[in-house]
Amino acid sequence: MSVIGARERRVEDRPLLIGAGVFVADLNRADQIHMRVVRSPLAFGRLLEIDIEDAAAQPGVVAIWTAADLGDLGPIDFRMTRIEGMEPYRQWCLARDYVRYVGDPVAVVFAETAQRAEDAAELVFCDIDEQDPHLDARAEPVAFAPDVSPELMSEPAVLQKAVGDVDAAFGQAAHEVAIEVRVGRHTGVPLETRGALAVPGEGGTVTMYGAAKVPHYNRGQIARMLGLPLDAVQLSEGHVGGGFGIRGELYPEDVLVCRAALAFGRPVKWIEDRREHLIAANHSRDQAYRLRAAVDPEGRVLGLDAQFFTDQGAYVRTHGATVSDLSAALLPGPYLIPAYRVRGHVRLTNKTPAGTYRAPGRYESTFARERLMDAIAARLGLDRAEVRQRNLVPESQMPFRRGLDALGTDVVYDSGRFHDLLERLCAHVSWDDLQERLAGRRKAGERVGVGLGYFVEKSGLGPDDLVRISVLPENGIRIVTGAASIGQGIETAMAQICADTLGTGLNGIDVVHGQTALIEKGMGAFATRATVMTGSATKMAADALIERALDVAATLLQAERASLSYADGTVHHAASERTLTLSEIAAAWDGGLGAEATFVSDHMTYPYGIHLAQVRVDPATCGVEIERFVVAYDIGRAVNPTLVEGQIVGAAAQGIGGALYEEFVYDEAGQPLAASFADYLMPTAQEVPAIETIVREDAPSPINPLGVKGAGEAGINAVGAAIASAVDDALERPGLVRQLPVTPQRLHAWLQE
Amino acid sequence: MKPAAFAYLKPENLAEALQFVADNADDGKLLAGGQSLVPAMNFRLARPETLIDISGLEALDGVNDRPEALSIGALTRHATFHKPVSDGALGRLLVKVVGHIAHYPIRQRGTFGGSLCHADPAAEWCLVATALDATMRLESSGDARDVPAEAFFRGSFTTALEPNEILTRITIPKLPDATGTGFVEFARRKGDFALAMALTTLHLEGNTIRSARVGLGGVADRALRMTEIEAALVGKPATPETFVTAGQMARDQISPRGDIHGSAEYRRDLGGALLERALAEAAEEARGAVST
């Protein structure tokens, strides 16, 4: 019986469905105090003075901190993709000399109730010498902090990657195709806003509840920043209402609640409100691309010369240059493109700092690359599927070494049948017939069209993951991992992998995650890594557990180890017809029964897929309705196809948001104009069509013991690309869409051209 | 997102409510359905010192279906109009309109009168009141006055309501039998405030327009009744060409302001396009009404 591949129900759902979920806002401690952050009302200016007198006199106020109260507390460091020279651009927990975006924390108020804290926070007055904000990442860099360090410019880094001879490619090209495109500023918006409850313990220790995504890493940083030994800080993850890359990174508020709990000797709670969330938690995307392709007479891309600008916002946060690095590395996507050169400008502006959001750097670069492929098709008069077919990396070249690095690992597409997947998708939708039908509808006056976007994802970022499995004497199995659950179904997936290996059912398998007190290391959940990394470690630990069970059983049964066999949770001794279950062994053996394993990987896995969108445009309103959306995706091996489909559908909805609705807009003064759900428009069930999924297992990964690749970002990657292509097609205007989101007013303006 | 502190009063009856309103004329605010006020308070964009909760006043709830007009209690919830509140064109029109107001749960709480008093330029009921010549009854302690819609709406979120007054009833004249109605709006998402909307009524004789009402919402600081277009339509055939001309007139006559969801140019075009559609819808319905 194979449990891997089964459509098991999520083991983690019951408490969520019966209302027994415990999110950080649900946690309360006697004697807790509440923190409220005072945020800059201006986008850029010199912070002259902060007057806290009136606020401090308010009833219920315990304390108010500004940067002056934080002593030598340092800035928040990079977790990923550190580049030399970026250090001066890190964010401090409270603004010191400048405020750099609307929402920049300048002070924190601690009070007996959340209401009191908010009342008092309104009375904190910041004297700011307002200066002109810098809001366009494509414009020439300006001084980051002109009065303090005039030499520090708003371009912390320029990433360069290159492979092959690009100039020679342009020398041989029959056609040169160039485009300029942009992806708007949007981000993951979890249903649950950020929050934390820091509880002081014995002897100067603190436990922070509300951790998510990377509890072990954050624990280390908080300990380091507060000058505490590692074991004085514990992070604990409860239920988490969505992650999407932005939740769970280390933010100023996390450090401040822990510091305050230690300073006041009382639990300190902070729950972010939605307006704060939309101006203070990481934004993402907001890139502009300039692409130039050297193309041969058949439409093959010989060379690609690329430049892009990432609007990183006001500071470089924990992700360092991750978004730009992934953009640069994965821009060529599924195509051969033998010569490639890219310059990625990491630029700062006076907007909310940006980090990663589901498919960071790929949603954007796929949009740019697929717009380019459409432009090539239009220039050469080729079918859009055909031009892609001609450029795909053939199966014979797998594993395909791109000759670039991403996140410090070599980009090696581990396996893939790119042509096969495109053929399957075209067959599924009857591509030629479909285009004919749509052409017929257009002739009858409708504005309908279809579009494609092909992408390569990446998953399973190393370096390693540790999993411990123990058998409980009272019948049960506990898996302890440092991975995190952000709603993706990790408990179910790990339980299935463990059950499959041990030959037991899912019942009784308990997956413990996100608790720094229970396991000394863990990488958390990001970069679509958990099923590959934690899953492989789980598989290896379960294998080790079987070996250990056989060793122990041999002693218990006084039998030759070689005479024992293991199946379905039980050790058998054929000669004596005696058996011992795992829990019997655990109960009988001093020290119990357990095993652990670490899976190490130097390379990521590269799943791939195609999105297809069919849209209808109303030329009078410039509204875009999605009639059909299909995601074809090769995941290598699906641990649970239902979970994979769920990941794809949810991500596709978010992708539709970025393609048609969501955008953080700023006015000329740098004031955010989309700071509530009335203006930051997320798609609802009314706007999202049923998402068709085609999940394939044609190219298992050769670089992990399960053959798996990740599912987390498959559904979002090419949504913008496919919808843009479909809108062009509907309006019979190739290249019309060059910016996301495709809002009615934007489309209206393009149609006037 | 906690509201600033406020005092809370819950009157037992209209007389007491009027007294509370008079007593708190400077800093009081009526709470009816709370669907706009409460979020604004949570954002601290509104910070009344005193909330006077009239949502329990049964006298202000419900619709009287009178032969010549509908008399709508100010506290009547939007959801009341999901089914026709009267036979005939007006009841049907209100059904068409109500489905565009926000979302189902909001329609259970939000009130007809609350929407009018809030006076959002893109509110559906404000357009209905303006286009169909509604009359608002404004009461204060010991006094009452009737104000026509055109005098009631003074601009964006601004009305003729005095601080000591409560809007108690809204009267909308019935539409003649065989009137066709059209209501079309466009919003970024289902349930969002419309970027523009158009309301029309047409009375046909054969295919000739005998009378017309034309209103546009979301394209100015208040709902607009387009009387010049109405006059121009009379005597014209109810054809697509006529409606295109009317749409063009609308484009020429409106000068909407842009915001992040719609530029001025876009909204101007949209207003015209929606008017064409609303007229076509009204004509279709009018033809059906004549033939039955």
Short mmCIF file of N, CA and C in Angstrom, two decimals, chain A residues 36 114-115 118-119 122 273-275 618 620-623 660-661 665 673 676-679 681-682 686-687 743-745 748 752, chain B residues 1-5 42-44 47 103 186 188-192 195 259-267 269-270 273-274 277:
data_model
loop_
_atom_site.label_atom_id
_atom_site.label_comp_id
_atom_site.label_asym_id
_atom_site.label_seq_id
_atom_site.Cartn_x
_atom_site.Cartn_y
_atom_site.Cartn_z
N ARG A 36 2.01 49.19 20.75
CA ARG A 36 1.50 49.85 19.55
C ARG A 36 2.66 50.60 18.92
N ALA A 114 -4.84 47.35 24.46
CA ALA A 114 -4.54 47.72 23.07
C ALA A 114 -5.14 49.09 22.75
N GLN A 115 -6.35 49.36 23.30
CA GLN A 115 -6.99 50.65 23.05
C GLN A 115 -6.17 51.79 23.63
N GLU A 118 -3.18 52.45 21.57
CA GLU A 118 -3.46 53.15 20.31
C GLU A 118 -3.81 54.62 20.57
N ASP A 119 -4.56 54.87 21.65
CA ASP A 119 -4.87 56.26 22.00
C ASP A 119 -3.59 57.05 22.25
N GLU A 122 -1.32 57.94 19.21
CA GLU A 122 -1.74 59.09 18.40
C GLU A 122 -1.13 60.40 18.90
N ASP A 273 -2.55 45.68 12.88
CA ASP A 273 -3.84 45.87 12.23
C ASP A 273 -3.67 45.88 10.72
N ARG A 274 -4.78 45.87 10.01
CA ARG A 274 -4.68 45.65 8.57
C ARG A 274 -4.01 46.82 7.85
N ARG A 275 -4.29 48.03 8.34
CA ARG A 275 -3.64 49.16 7.69
C ARG A 275 -2.12 49.07 7.87
N ASP A 618 -14.28 43.47 -22.04
CA ASP A 618 -15.41 44.33 -22.39
C ASP A 618 -14.82 45.66 -22.84
N ALA A 620 -16.06 48.39 -23.62
CA ALA A 620 -16.69 49.60 -23.09
C ALA A 620 -16.22 49.91 -21.67
N THR A 621 -16.08 48.88 -20.86
CA THR A 621 -15.67 49.10 -19.47
C THR A 621 -14.17 48.83 -19.27
N CYS A 622 -13.57 48.18 -20.25
CA CYS A 622 -12.17 47.72 -20.14
C CYS A 622 -11.99 46.72 -19.00
N GLY A 623 -13.06 46.08 -18.63
CA GLY A 623 -12.97 45.01 -17.64
C GLY A 623 -12.52 43.72 -18.31
N LEU A 660 -4.54 41.50 -12.36
CA LEU A 660 -5.68 42.35 -12.70
C LEU A 660 -6.08 43.35 -11.62
N TYR A 661 -5.75 43.10 -10.37
CA TYR A 661 -6.37 43.90 -9.31
C TYR A 661 -5.41 44.59 -8.35
N VAL A 665 -0.37 51.72 -4.75
CA VAL A 665 -0.18 52.97 -5.48
C VAL A 665 0.24 54.05 -4.48
N LEU A 673 -1.70 55.00 -1.27
CA LEU A 673 -3.12 55.23 -1.57
C LEU A 673 -3.92 53.94 -1.53
N SER A 676 -5.93 50.02 2.51
CA SER A 676 -7.03 49.27 3.11
C SER A 676 -7.59 48.35 2.03
N PHE A 677 -8.45 47.44 2.44
CA PHE A 677 -9.03 46.52 1.47
C PHE A 677 -10.05 47.20 0.55
N ALA A 678 -10.37 48.47 0.84
CA ALA A 678 -11.23 49.19 -0.09
C ALA A 678 -10.45 49.61 -1.33
N ASP A 679 -9.14 49.73 -1.18
CA ASP A 679 -8.33 50.20 -2.30
C ASP A 679 -7.30 49.18 -2.76
N LEU A 681 -7.12 45.81 -3.85
CA LEU A 681 -8.21 44.93 -4.26
C LEU A 681 -7.71 43.51 -4.48
N MET A 682 -8.08 42.64 -3.56
CA MET A 682 -7.74 41.24 -3.75
C MET A 682 -8.91 40.55 -4.43
N GLN A 686 -15.74 35.70 -6.56
CA GLN A 686 -16.50 36.18 -7.73
C GLN A 686 -15.58 36.43 -8.94
N GLU A 687 -14.32 36.75 -8.66
CA GLU A 687 -13.41 37.11 -9.75
C GLU A 687 -12.55 35.93 -10.21
N THR A 743 -5.31 47.03 -15.24
CA THR A 743 -6.51 47.64 -14.66
C THR A 743 -7.35 48.24 -15.78
N PRO A 744 -8.64 48.46 -15.52
CA PRO A 744 -9.48 49.05 -16.56
C PRO A 744 -8.94 50.38 -17.07
N GLN A 745 -8.48 51.25 -16.16
CA GLN A 745 -8.02 52.55 -16.64
C GLN A 745 -6.73 52.43 -17.45
N HIS A 748 -7.76 51.10 -20.81
CA HIS A 748 -8.43 52.20 -21.51
C HIS A 748 -7.39 53.13 -22.13
N GLN A 752 -6.45 53.88 -26.25
CA GLN A 752 -6.54 55.20 -26.88
C GLN A 752 -5.32 55.49 -27.76
N MET B 1 -6.37 49.62 14.98
CA MET B 1 -7.72 49.73 14.43
C MET B 1 -8.76 49.57 15.52
N LYS B 2 -8.53 50.26 16.60
CA LYS B 2 -9.56 50.35 17.64
C LYS B 2 -10.10 51.76 17.55
N PRO B 3 -11.43 51.93 17.60
CA PRO B 3 -11.97 53.30 17.51
C PRO B 3 -11.55 54.11 18.73
N ALA B 4 -11.49 55.42 18.53
CA ALA B 4 -11.27 56.30 19.67
C ALA B 4 -12.46 56.16 20.61
N ALA B 5 -12.25 56.47 21.86
CA ALA B 5 -13.33 56.30 22.85
C ALA B 5 -14.54 57.16 22.47
N ASN B 42 -13.02 52.77 13.05
CA ASN B 42 -11.88 51.89 13.34
C ASN B 42 -10.58 52.43 12.74
N PHE B 43 -10.70 53.06 11.61
CA PHE B 43 -9.53 53.71 11.00
C PHE B 43 -9.27 55.07 11.66
N ARG B 44 -10.15 55.47 12.55
CA ARG B 44 -10.11 56.78 13.22
C ARG B 44 -10.22 57.93 12.22
N ARG B 47 -14.42 60.16 14.31
CA ARG B 47 -14.24 60.00 15.75
C ARG B 47 -15.30 60.77 16.51
N HIS B 103 -21.97 43.58 -0.53
CA HIS B 103 -22.08 42.13 -0.48
C HIS B 103 -23.27 41.73 0.40
N PHE B 186 -20.40 49.53 -13.24
CA PHE B 186 -19.15 48.79 -13.38
C PHE B 186 -18.27 49.08 -12.18
N ARG B 188 -14.59 47.54 -10.01
CA ARG B 188 -13.38 46.74 -10.21
C ARG B 188 -13.68 45.28 -9.86
N ARG B 189 -14.34 45.07 -8.73
CA ARG B 189 -14.74 43.72 -8.35
C ARG B 189 -16.22 43.75 -8.02
N LYS B 190 -16.85 42.59 -8.03
CA LYS B 190 -18.24 42.50 -7.57
C LYS B 190 -18.33 43.08 -6.16
N GLY B 191 -19.25 44.00 -5.98
CA GLY B 191 -19.48 44.51 -4.64
C GLY B 191 -18.69 45.75 -4.28
N ASP B 192 -17.70 46.10 -5.08
CA ASP B 192 -16.97 47.35 -4.82
C ASP B 192 -17.84 48.54 -5.19
N LEU B 195 -17.26 52.36 -10.35
CA LEU B 195 -16.48 53.42 -10.98
C LEU B 195 -17.42 54.37 -11.71
N ASP B 259 -9.29 58.91 -9.69
CA ASP B 259 -8.65 58.42 -8.47
C ASP B 259 -7.83 57.19 -8.85
N ILE B 260 -7.34 56.44 -7.86
CA ILE B 260 -6.43 55.35 -8.22
C ILE B 260 -7.12 54.24 -9.01
N HIS B 261 -8.44 54.17 -8.95
CA HIS B 261 -9.13 53.10 -9.66
C HIS B 261 -9.62 53.51 -11.05
N GLY B 262 -9.69 54.81 -11.28
CA GLY B 262 -10.18 55.22 -12.58
C GLY B 262 -9.78 56.66 -12.88
N SER B 263 -9.09 56.85 -13.99
CA SER B 263 -8.72 58.21 -14.37
C SER B 263 -9.97 58.97 -14.78
N ALA B 264 -9.85 60.30 -14.85
CA ALA B 264 -10.98 61.14 -15.27
C ALA B 264 -11.44 60.75 -16.68
N GLU B 265 -10.47 60.55 -17.58
CA GLU B 265 -10.82 60.22 -18.99
C GLU B 265 -11.56 58.89 -19.04
N TYR B 266 -11.04 57.94 -18.26
CA TYR B 266 -11.67 56.62 -18.26
C TYR B 266 -13.09 56.70 -17.74
N ARG B 267 -13.29 57.40 -16.62
CA ARG B 267 -14.63 57.47 -16.04
C ARG B 267 -15.61 58.20 -16.96
N ASP B 269 -15.57 58.19 -20.24
CA ASP B 269 -15.96 57.22 -21.27
C ASP B 269 -16.88 56.15 -20.69
N LEU B 270 -16.53 55.73 -19.50
CA LEU B 270 -17.30 54.66 -18.87
C LEU B 270 -18.74 55.12 -18.61
N ALA B 273 -20.61 54.98 -21.81
CA ALA B 273 -20.85 53.60 -22.26
C ALA B 273 -21.93 52.92 -21.41
N LEU B 274 -21.90 53.17 -20.12
CA LEU B 274 -22.89 52.54 -19.25
C LEU B 274 -24.28 53.12 -19.52
N ARG B 277 -25.82 51.38 -22.38
CA ARG B 277 -26.31 50.04 -21.99
C ARG B 277 -27.58 50.13 -21.16
#
